[in-house]
mmCIF file of C-alpha atoms in Angstrom:
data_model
loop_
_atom_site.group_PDB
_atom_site.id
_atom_site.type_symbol
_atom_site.label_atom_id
_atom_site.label_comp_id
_atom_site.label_asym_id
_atom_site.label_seq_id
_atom_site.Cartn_x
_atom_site.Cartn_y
_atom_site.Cartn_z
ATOM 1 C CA UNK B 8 0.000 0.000 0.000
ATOM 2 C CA UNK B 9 2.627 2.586 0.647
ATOM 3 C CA UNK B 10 4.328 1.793 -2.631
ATOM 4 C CA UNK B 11 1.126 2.806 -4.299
ATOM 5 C CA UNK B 12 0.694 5.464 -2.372
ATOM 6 C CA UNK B 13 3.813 7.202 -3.314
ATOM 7 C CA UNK B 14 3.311 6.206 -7.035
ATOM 8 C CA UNK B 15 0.378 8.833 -6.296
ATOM 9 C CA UNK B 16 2.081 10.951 -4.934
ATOM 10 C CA UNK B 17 4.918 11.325 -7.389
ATOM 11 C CA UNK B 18 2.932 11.380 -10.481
ATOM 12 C CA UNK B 19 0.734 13.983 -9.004
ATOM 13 C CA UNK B 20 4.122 15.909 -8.540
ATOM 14 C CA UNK B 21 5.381 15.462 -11.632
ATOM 15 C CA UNK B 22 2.278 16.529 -13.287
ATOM 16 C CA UNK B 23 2.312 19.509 -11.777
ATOM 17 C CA UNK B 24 6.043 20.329 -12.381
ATOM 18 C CA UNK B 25 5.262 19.142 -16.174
ATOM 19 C CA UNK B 26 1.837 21.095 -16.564
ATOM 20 C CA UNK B 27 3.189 23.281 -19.257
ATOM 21 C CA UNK B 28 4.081 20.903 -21.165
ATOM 22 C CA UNK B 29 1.478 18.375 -20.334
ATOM 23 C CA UNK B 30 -1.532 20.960 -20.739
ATOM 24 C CA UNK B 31 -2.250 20.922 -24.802
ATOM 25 C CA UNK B 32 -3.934 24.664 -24.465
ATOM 26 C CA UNK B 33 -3.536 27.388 -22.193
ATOM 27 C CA UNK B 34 -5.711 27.129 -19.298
ATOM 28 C CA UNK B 35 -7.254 30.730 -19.244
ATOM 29 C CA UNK B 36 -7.160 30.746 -23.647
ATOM 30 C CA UNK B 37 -11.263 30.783 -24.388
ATOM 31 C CA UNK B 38 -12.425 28.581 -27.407
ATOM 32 C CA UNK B 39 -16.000 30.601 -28.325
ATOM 33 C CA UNK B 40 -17.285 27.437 -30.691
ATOM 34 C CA UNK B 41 -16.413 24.856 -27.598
ATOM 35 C CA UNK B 42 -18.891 25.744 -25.097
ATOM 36 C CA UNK B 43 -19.181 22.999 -22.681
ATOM 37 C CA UNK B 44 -17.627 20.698 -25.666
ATOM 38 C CA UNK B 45 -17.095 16.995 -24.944
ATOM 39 C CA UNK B 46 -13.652 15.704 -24.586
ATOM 40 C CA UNK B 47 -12.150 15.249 -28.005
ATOM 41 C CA UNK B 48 -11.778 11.646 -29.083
ATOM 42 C CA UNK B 49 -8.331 10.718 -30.383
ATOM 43 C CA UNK B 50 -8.543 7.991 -33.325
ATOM 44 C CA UNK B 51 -5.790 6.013 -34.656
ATOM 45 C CA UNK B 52 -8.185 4.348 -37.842
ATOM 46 C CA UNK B 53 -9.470 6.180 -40.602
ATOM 47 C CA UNK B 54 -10.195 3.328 -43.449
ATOM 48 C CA UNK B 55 -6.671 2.120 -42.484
ATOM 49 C CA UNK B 56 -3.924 2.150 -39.414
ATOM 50 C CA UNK B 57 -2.652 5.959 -39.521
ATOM 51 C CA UNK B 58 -0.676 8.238 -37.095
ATOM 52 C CA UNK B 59 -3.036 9.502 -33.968
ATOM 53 C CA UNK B 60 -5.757 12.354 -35.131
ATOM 54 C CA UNK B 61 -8.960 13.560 -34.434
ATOM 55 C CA UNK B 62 -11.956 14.974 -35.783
ATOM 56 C CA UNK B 63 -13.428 18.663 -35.571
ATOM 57 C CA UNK B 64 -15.898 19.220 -33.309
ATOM 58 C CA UNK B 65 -19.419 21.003 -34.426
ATOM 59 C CA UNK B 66 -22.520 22.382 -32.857
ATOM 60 C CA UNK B 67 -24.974 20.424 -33.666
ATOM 61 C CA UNK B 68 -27.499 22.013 -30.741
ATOM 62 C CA UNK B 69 -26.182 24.875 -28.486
ATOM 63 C CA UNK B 70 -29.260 24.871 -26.232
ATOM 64 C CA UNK B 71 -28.565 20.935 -25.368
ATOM 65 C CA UNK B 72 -25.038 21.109 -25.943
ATOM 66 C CA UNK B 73 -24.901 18.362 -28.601
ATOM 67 C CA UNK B 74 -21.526 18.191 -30.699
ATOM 68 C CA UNK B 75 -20.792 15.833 -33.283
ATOM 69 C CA UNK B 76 -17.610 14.967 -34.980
ATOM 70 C CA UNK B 77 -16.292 16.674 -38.770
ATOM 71 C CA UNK B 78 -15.474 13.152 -40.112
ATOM 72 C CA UNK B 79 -14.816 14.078 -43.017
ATOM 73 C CA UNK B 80 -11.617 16.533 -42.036
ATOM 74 C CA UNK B 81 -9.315 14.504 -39.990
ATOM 75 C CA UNK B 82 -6.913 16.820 -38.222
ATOM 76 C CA UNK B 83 -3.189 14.975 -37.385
ATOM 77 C CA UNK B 84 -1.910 15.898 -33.771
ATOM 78 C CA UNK B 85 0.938 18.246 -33.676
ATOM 79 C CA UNK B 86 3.382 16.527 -31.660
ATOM 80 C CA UNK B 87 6.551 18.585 -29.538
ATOM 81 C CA UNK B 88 5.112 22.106 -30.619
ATOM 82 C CA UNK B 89 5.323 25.738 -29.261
ATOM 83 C CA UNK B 90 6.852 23.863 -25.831
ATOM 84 C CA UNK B 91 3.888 21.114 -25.132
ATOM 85 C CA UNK B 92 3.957 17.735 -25.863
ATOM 86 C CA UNK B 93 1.202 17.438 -27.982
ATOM 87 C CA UNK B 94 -2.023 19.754 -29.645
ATOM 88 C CA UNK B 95 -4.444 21.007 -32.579
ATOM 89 C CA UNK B 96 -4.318 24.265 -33.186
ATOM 90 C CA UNK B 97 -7.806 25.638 -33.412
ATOM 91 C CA UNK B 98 -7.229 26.856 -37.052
ATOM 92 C CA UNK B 99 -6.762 23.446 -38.427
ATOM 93 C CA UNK B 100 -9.555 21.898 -36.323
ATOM 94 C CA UNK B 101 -9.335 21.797 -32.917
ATOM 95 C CA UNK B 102 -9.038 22.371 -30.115
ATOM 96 C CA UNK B 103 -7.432 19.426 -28.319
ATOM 97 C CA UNK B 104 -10.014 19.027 -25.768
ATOM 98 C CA UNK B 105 -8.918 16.130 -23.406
ATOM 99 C CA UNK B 106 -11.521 16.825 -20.676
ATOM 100 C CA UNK B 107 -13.726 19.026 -22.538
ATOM 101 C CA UNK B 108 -14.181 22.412 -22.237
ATOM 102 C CA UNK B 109 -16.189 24.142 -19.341
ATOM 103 C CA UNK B 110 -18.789 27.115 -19.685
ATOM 104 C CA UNK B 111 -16.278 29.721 -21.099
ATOM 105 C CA UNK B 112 -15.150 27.231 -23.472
ATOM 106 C CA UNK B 113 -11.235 27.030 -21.605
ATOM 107 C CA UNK B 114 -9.510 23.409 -21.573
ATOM 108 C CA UNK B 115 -10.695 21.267 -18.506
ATOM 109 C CA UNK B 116 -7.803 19.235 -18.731
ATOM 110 C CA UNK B 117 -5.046 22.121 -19.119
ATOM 111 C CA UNK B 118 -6.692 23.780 -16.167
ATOM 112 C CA UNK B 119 -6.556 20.957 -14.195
ATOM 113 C CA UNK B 120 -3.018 20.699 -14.932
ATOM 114 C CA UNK B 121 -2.353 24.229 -13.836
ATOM 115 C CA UNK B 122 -4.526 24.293 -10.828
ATOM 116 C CA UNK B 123 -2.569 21.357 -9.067
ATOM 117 C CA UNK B 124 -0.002 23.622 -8.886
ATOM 118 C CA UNK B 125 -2.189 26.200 -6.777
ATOM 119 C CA UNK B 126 -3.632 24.214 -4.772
ATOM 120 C CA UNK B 127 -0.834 21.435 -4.102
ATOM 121 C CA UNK B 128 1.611 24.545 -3.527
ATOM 122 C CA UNK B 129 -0.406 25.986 -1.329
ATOM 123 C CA UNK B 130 -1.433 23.218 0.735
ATOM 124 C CA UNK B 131 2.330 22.539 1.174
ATOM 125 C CA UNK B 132 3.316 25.931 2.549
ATOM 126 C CA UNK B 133 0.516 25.807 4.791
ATOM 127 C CA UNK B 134 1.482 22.416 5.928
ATOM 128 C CA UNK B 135 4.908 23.378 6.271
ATOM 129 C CA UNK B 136 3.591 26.691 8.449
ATOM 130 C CA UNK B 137 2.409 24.945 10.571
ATOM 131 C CA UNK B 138 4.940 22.954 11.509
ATOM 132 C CA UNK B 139 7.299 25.650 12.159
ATOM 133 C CA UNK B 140 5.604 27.269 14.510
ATOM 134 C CA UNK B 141 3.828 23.938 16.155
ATOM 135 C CA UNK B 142 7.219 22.784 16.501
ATOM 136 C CA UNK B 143 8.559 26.219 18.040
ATOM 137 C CA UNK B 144 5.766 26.681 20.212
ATOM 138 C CA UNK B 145 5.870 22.980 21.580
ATOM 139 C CA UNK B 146 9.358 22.694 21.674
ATOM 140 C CA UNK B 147 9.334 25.884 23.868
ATOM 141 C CA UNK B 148 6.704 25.115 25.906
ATOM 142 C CA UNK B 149 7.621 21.022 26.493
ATOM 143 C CA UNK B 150 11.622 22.945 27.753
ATOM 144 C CA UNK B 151 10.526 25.502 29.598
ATOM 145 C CA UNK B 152 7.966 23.881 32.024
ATOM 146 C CA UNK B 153 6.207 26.070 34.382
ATOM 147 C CA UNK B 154 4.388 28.941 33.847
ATOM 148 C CA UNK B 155 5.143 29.131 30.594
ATOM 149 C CA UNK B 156 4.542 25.692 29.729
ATOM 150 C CA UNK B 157 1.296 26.402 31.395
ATOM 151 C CA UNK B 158 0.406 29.173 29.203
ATOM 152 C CA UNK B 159 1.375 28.279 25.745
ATOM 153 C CA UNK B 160 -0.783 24.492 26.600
ATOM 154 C CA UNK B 161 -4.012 26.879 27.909
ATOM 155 C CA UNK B 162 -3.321 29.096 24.779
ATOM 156 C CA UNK B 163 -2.817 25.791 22.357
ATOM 157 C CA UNK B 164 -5.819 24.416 23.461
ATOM 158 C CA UNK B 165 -8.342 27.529 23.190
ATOM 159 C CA UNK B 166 -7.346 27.509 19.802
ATOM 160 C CA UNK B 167 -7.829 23.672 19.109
ATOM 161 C CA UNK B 168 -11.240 23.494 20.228
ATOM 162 C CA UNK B 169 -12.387 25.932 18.040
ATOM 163 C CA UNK B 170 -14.303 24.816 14.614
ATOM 164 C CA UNK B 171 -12.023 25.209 12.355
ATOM 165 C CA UNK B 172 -13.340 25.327 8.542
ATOM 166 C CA UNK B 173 -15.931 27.735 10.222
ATOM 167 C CA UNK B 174 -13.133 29.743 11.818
ATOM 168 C CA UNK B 175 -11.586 29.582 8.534
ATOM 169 C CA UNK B 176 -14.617 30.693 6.923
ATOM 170 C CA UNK B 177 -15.035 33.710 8.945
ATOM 171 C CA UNK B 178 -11.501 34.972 8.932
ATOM 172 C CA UNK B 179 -11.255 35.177 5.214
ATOM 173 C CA UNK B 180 -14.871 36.447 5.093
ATOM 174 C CA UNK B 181 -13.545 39.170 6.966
ATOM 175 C CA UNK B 182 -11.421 40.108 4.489
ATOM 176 C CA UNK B 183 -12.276 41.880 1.345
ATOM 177 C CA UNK B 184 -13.613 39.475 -1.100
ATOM 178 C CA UNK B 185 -11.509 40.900 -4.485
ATOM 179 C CA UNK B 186 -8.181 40.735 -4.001
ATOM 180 C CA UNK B 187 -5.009 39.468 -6.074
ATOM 181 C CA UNK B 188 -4.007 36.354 -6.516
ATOM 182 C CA UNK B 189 -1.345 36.621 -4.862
ATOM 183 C CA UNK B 190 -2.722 37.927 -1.827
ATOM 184 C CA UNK B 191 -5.390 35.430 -1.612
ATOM 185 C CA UNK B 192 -2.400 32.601 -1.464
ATOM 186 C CA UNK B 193 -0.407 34.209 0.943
ATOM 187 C CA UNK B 194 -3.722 35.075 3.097
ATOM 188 C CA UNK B 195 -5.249 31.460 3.016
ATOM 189 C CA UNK B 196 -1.492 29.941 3.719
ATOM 190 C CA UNK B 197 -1.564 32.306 7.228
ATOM 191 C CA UNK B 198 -4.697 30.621 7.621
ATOM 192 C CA UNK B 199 -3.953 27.431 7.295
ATOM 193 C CA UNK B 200 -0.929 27.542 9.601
ATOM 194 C CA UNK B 201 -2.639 29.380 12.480
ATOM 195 C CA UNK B 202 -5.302 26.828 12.545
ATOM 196 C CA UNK B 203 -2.929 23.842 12.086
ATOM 197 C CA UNK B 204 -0.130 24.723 13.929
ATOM 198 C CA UNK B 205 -1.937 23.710 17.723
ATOM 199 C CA UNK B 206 -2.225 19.957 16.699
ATOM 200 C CA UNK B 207 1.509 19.483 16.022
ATOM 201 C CA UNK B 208 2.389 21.891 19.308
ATOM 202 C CA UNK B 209 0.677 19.628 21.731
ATOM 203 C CA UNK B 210 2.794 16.568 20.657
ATOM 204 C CA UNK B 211 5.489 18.396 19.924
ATOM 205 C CA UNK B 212 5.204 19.511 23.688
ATOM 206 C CA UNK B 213 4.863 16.495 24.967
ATOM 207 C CA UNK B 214 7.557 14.852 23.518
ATOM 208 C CA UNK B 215 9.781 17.215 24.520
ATOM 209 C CA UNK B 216 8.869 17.330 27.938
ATOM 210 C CA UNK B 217 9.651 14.089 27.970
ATOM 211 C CA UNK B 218 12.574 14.071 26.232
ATOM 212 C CA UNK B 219 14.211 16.508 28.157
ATOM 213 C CA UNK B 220 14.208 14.373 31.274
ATOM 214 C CA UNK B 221 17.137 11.787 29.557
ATOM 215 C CA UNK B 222 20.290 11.587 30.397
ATOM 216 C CA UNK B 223 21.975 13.062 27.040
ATOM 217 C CA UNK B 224 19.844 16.313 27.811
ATOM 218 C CA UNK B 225 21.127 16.084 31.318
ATOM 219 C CA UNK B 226 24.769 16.153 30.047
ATOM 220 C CA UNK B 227 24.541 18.718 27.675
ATOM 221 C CA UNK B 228 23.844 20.480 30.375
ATOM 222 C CA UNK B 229 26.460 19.843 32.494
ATOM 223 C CA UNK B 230 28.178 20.666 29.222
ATOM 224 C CA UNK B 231 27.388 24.118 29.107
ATOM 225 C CA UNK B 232 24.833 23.903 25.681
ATOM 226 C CA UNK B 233 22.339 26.339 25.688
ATOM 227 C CA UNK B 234 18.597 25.358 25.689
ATOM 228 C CA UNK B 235 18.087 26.490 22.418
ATOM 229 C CA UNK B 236 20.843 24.016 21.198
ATOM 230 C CA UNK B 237 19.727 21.489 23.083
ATOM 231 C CA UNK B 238 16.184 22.031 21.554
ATOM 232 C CA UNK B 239 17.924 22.639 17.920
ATOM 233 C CA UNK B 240 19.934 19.853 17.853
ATOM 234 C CA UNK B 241 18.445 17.233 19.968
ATOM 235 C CA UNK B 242 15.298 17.390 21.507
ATOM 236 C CA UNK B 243 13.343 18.834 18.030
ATOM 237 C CA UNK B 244 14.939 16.263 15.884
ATOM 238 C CA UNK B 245 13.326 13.814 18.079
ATOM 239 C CA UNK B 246 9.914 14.719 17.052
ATOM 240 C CA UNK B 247 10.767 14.128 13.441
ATOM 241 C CA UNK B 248 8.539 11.099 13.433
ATOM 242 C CA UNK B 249 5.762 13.123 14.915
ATOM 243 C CA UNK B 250 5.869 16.012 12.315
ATOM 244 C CA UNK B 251 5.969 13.844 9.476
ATOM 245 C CA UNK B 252 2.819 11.992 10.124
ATOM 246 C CA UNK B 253 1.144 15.134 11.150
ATOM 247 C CA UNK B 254 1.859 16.679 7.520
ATOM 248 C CA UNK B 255 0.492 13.697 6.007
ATOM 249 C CA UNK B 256 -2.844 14.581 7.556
ATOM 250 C CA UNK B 257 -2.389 18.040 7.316
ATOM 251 C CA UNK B 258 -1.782 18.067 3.649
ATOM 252 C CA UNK B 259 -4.990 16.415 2.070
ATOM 253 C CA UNK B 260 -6.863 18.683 5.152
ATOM 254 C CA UNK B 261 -5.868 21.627 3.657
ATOM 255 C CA UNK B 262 -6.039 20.736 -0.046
ATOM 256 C CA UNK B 263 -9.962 20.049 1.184
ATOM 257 C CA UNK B 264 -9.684 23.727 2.991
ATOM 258 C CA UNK B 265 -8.673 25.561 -0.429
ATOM 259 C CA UNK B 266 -10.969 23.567 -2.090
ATOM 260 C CA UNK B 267 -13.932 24.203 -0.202
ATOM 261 C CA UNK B 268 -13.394 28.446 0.516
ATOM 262 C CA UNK B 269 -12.946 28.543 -3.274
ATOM 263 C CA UNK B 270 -16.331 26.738 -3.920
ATOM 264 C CA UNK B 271 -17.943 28.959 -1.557
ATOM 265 C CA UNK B 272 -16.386 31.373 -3.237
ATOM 266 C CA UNK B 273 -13.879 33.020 -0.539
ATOM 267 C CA UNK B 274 -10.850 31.401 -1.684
ATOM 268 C CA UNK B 275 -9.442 32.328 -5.495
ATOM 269 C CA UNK B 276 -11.334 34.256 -8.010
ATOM 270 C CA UNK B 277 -12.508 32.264 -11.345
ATOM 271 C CA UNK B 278 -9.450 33.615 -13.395
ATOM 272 C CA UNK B 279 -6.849 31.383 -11.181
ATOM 273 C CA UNK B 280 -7.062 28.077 -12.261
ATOM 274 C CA UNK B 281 -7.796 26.007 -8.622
ATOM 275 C CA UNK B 282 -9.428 22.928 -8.014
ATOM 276 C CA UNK B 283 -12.121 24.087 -6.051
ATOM 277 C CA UNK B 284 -12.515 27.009 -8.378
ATOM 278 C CA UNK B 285 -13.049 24.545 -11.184
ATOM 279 C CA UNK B 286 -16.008 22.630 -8.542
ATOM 280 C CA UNK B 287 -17.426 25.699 -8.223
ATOM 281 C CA UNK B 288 -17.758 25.550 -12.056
ATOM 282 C CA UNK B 289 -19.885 21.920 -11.233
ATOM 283 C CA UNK B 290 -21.734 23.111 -8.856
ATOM 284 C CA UNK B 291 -24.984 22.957 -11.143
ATOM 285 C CA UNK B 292 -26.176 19.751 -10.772
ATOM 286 C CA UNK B 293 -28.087 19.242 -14.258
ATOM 287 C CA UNK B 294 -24.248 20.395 -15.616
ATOM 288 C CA UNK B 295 -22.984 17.205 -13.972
ATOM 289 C CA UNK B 296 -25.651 14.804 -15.816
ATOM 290 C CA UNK B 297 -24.776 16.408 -19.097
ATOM 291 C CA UNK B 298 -20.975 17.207 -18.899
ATOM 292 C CA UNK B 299 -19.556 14.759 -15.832
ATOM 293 C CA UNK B 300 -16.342 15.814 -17.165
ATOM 294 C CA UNK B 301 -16.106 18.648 -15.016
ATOM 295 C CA UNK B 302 -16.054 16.472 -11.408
ATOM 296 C CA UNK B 303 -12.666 15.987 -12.886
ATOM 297 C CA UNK B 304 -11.074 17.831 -9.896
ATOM 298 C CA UNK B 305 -12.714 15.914 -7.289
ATOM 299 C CA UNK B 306 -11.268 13.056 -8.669
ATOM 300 C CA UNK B 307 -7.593 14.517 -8.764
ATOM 301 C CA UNK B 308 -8.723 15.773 -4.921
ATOM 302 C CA UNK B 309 -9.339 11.776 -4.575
ATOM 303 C CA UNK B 310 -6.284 10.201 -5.288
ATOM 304 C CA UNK B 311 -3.882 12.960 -3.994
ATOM 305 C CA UNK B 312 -5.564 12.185 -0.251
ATOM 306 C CA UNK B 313 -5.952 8.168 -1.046
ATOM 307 C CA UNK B 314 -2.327 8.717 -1.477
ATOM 308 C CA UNK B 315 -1.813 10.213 1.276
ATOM 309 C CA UNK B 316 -3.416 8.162 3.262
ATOM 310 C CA UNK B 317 -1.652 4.832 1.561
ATOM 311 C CA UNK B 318 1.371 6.200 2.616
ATOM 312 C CA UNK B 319 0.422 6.622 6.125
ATOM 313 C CA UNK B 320 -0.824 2.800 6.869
ATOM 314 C CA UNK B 321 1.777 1.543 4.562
ATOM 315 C CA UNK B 322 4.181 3.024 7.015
ATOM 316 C CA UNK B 323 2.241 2.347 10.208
ATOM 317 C CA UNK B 324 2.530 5.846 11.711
ATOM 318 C CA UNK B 325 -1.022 6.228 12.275
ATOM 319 C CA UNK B 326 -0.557 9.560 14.569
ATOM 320 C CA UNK B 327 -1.800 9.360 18.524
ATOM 321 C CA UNK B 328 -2.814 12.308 19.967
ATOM 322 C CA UNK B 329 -0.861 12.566 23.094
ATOM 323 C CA UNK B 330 -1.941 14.324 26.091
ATOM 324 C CA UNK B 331 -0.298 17.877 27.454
#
C-alpha cells in the first residue's frame, strides 16, 4: 500500500512540475465554438492504421449542448510544438479538448493541470507553516515547564477546540472578497498555519517534555549547551517522526480547505485556475448529468488524499494524539 501510495504521490508531482508541457492549451485561452464541448476523441483508424488524429468538433445544438464529430476533415496531432507535448491548433480543427471544455469554453484538462499547482503549492506551505511554529511553540513550551509551559498548553488548546473550517470561513470572510491572486495565497497559507499549527504543538510539547528528562539532555547540560541548542539539535529532531505523520494529515486537510473556501467562493477568483474554483464551475447539478467531465477535480482531490493516506498505513505511523 505505501508503494502505491507514493506512485500517487509522485505522479501527481510530476504533473504539476510538467503542466506546461502536459496541458495541450492554455488554461485561461477561451475557445467561443467549444462551449461545454465533450472531450475530443483521439482515433488512430481512418479506413486504415494511420498516425493519432482527431476529428473537428461542431454544434450540432447549443441549447442541449450536442456536438458531433467533422469526419470528413481529420486533423493529425501536432506533436513537440510551441513547448507542449502534444495539440491542434484551433485553425486546423481543434481544439485538443482532453476533458472538454467548461462554460467559457477554456480546456478542462489544461486547467486541471495548472490548478494542481495552486492548490498542491499551497497546501504545502501551509502544511509546512504549521509545523514551524507547532514545533517552536511545543518545543518551547515542552523545555521551559512552568508557567510558561502552562500558558502556551491553555493558549494551544483555546485555539484547538475551536471549529475550524468555520473559523476559517469567517476569517477570510472578513477580508475583502476581491483581491489578487497573490494575496489570496499568501492570506489562506496564514490561515492554514494558524489553525494547524496547535495539533503538532501539543505533541510536539509532549515529547519534549519528555525528552528533556534523559540523560543526554542532562549532560549537555552539564556541558554548558544552551537550551536552544539542546532544543535545535536534539530534543526537536526527536519529534521528526511526529511532524511527518502530522503533515500527512495536514496536507490532504488543507487541499480540502482551499478547495472548499474557493467553492464557496472566498478562496481564489474564477481567473486562477484552482481545483475548487473549477467545482465551483460543477456546482450545477443538471451540468454534472450532461458534462460529468467537469467532477474531474474531485477526482484529482481523490487520489492525492488516497495517497496520502496509503502512505500513512503503509508506514504504520497512524498519529496518537498525546496528552499535554
Amino acid at each position: 500500500m505505501k508503494r502505491a501510495g507514493l506512485w500517487l504521490l509522485a505522479a501527481a508531482v510530476l504533473v504539476t512540475i510538467a503542466a506546461p508541457l502536459l496541458a495541450p492549451n492554455p488554461p485561461d485561452r477561451r475557445h467561443p465554438g467549444s462551449l461545454y464541448a465533450p472531450p475530443t476523441t483521439i482515433h488512430l483508424f481512418d479506413g486504415a492504421a494511420r498516425a493519432p488524429f482527431i476529428y473537428p468538433q461542431r454544434v450540432v445544438n447549443p441549447l442541449e449542448r450536442r456536438f458531433e464529430e467533422d469526419t470528413s476533415q481529420p486533423v493529425s496531432l501536432r506533436w513537440f510544438t510551441e513547448g507542449r507535448l502534444v495539440t491542434v491548433y484551433e485553425a486546423d480543427g481543434g481544439p485538443l479538448l482532453l476533458l472538454g471544455a467548461d462554460s467559457l469554453g477554456r480546456d478542462t484538462f489544461s486547467r486541471l493541470l495548472y490548478s494542481a499547482r495552486t492548490s498542491l503549492g499551497l497546501a504545502l506551505i501551509g502544511t509546512l507553516g504549521a509545523l514551524l511554529v507547532g514545533a517552536f511553540v511545543g518545543g518551547l513550551a515542552g523545555y521551559a515547564g512552568g508557567a510558561i509551559d502552562h500558558a502556551l498548553s491553555r493558549f494551544t488548546d483555546f485555539v484547538l477546540v475551536l471549529p475550524a473550517i468555520y473559523v476559517a470561513l469567517a476569517l477570510r470572510a472578513a477580508m475583502p472578497l476581491v483581491l489578487p491572486p497573490a494575496t489570496v495565497f499568501v492570506l489562506l497559507a496564514s490561515i492554514f498555519a494558524l489553525l494547524g499549527w496547535p495539533i503538532v504543538a501539543r505533541g510536539v510539547r509532549a515529547i519534549v517534555a519528555s525528552e528533556r528528562e534523559r540523560e543526554y539532555v542532562t549532560a549537555g547540560r552539564a556541558l554548558g549547551a544552551t537550551p536552544w541548542r539542546l532544543l535545535k539539535r536534539h530534543l526537536l529532531p526527536a519529534t521528526g517522526g511526529y511532524l511527518a505523520a502530522q503533515a500527512t494529515l495536514l496536507l490532504p486537510a488543507f487541499i480540502m480547505a482551499e478547495a472548499t473556501l474557493s467553492y464557496v467562493g472566498l478562496g481564489f477568483p474564477d481567473t486562477v485556475p484552482t481545483w475548487g474554483t473549477m467545482l465551483q464551475e460543477a456546482a450545477n447539478i443538471s451540468l454534472v448529468v450532461d458534462a460529468p467531465w467537469m467532477l474531474a477535480p474531485a477526482g484529482a482531490i481523490f487520489l492525492v488524499v488516497l495517497g496520502v493516506n496509503l502512505v500513512v498505513q503503509g508506514a504504520g505511523r497512524t498519529p496518537v494524539q498525546l496528552e499535554p
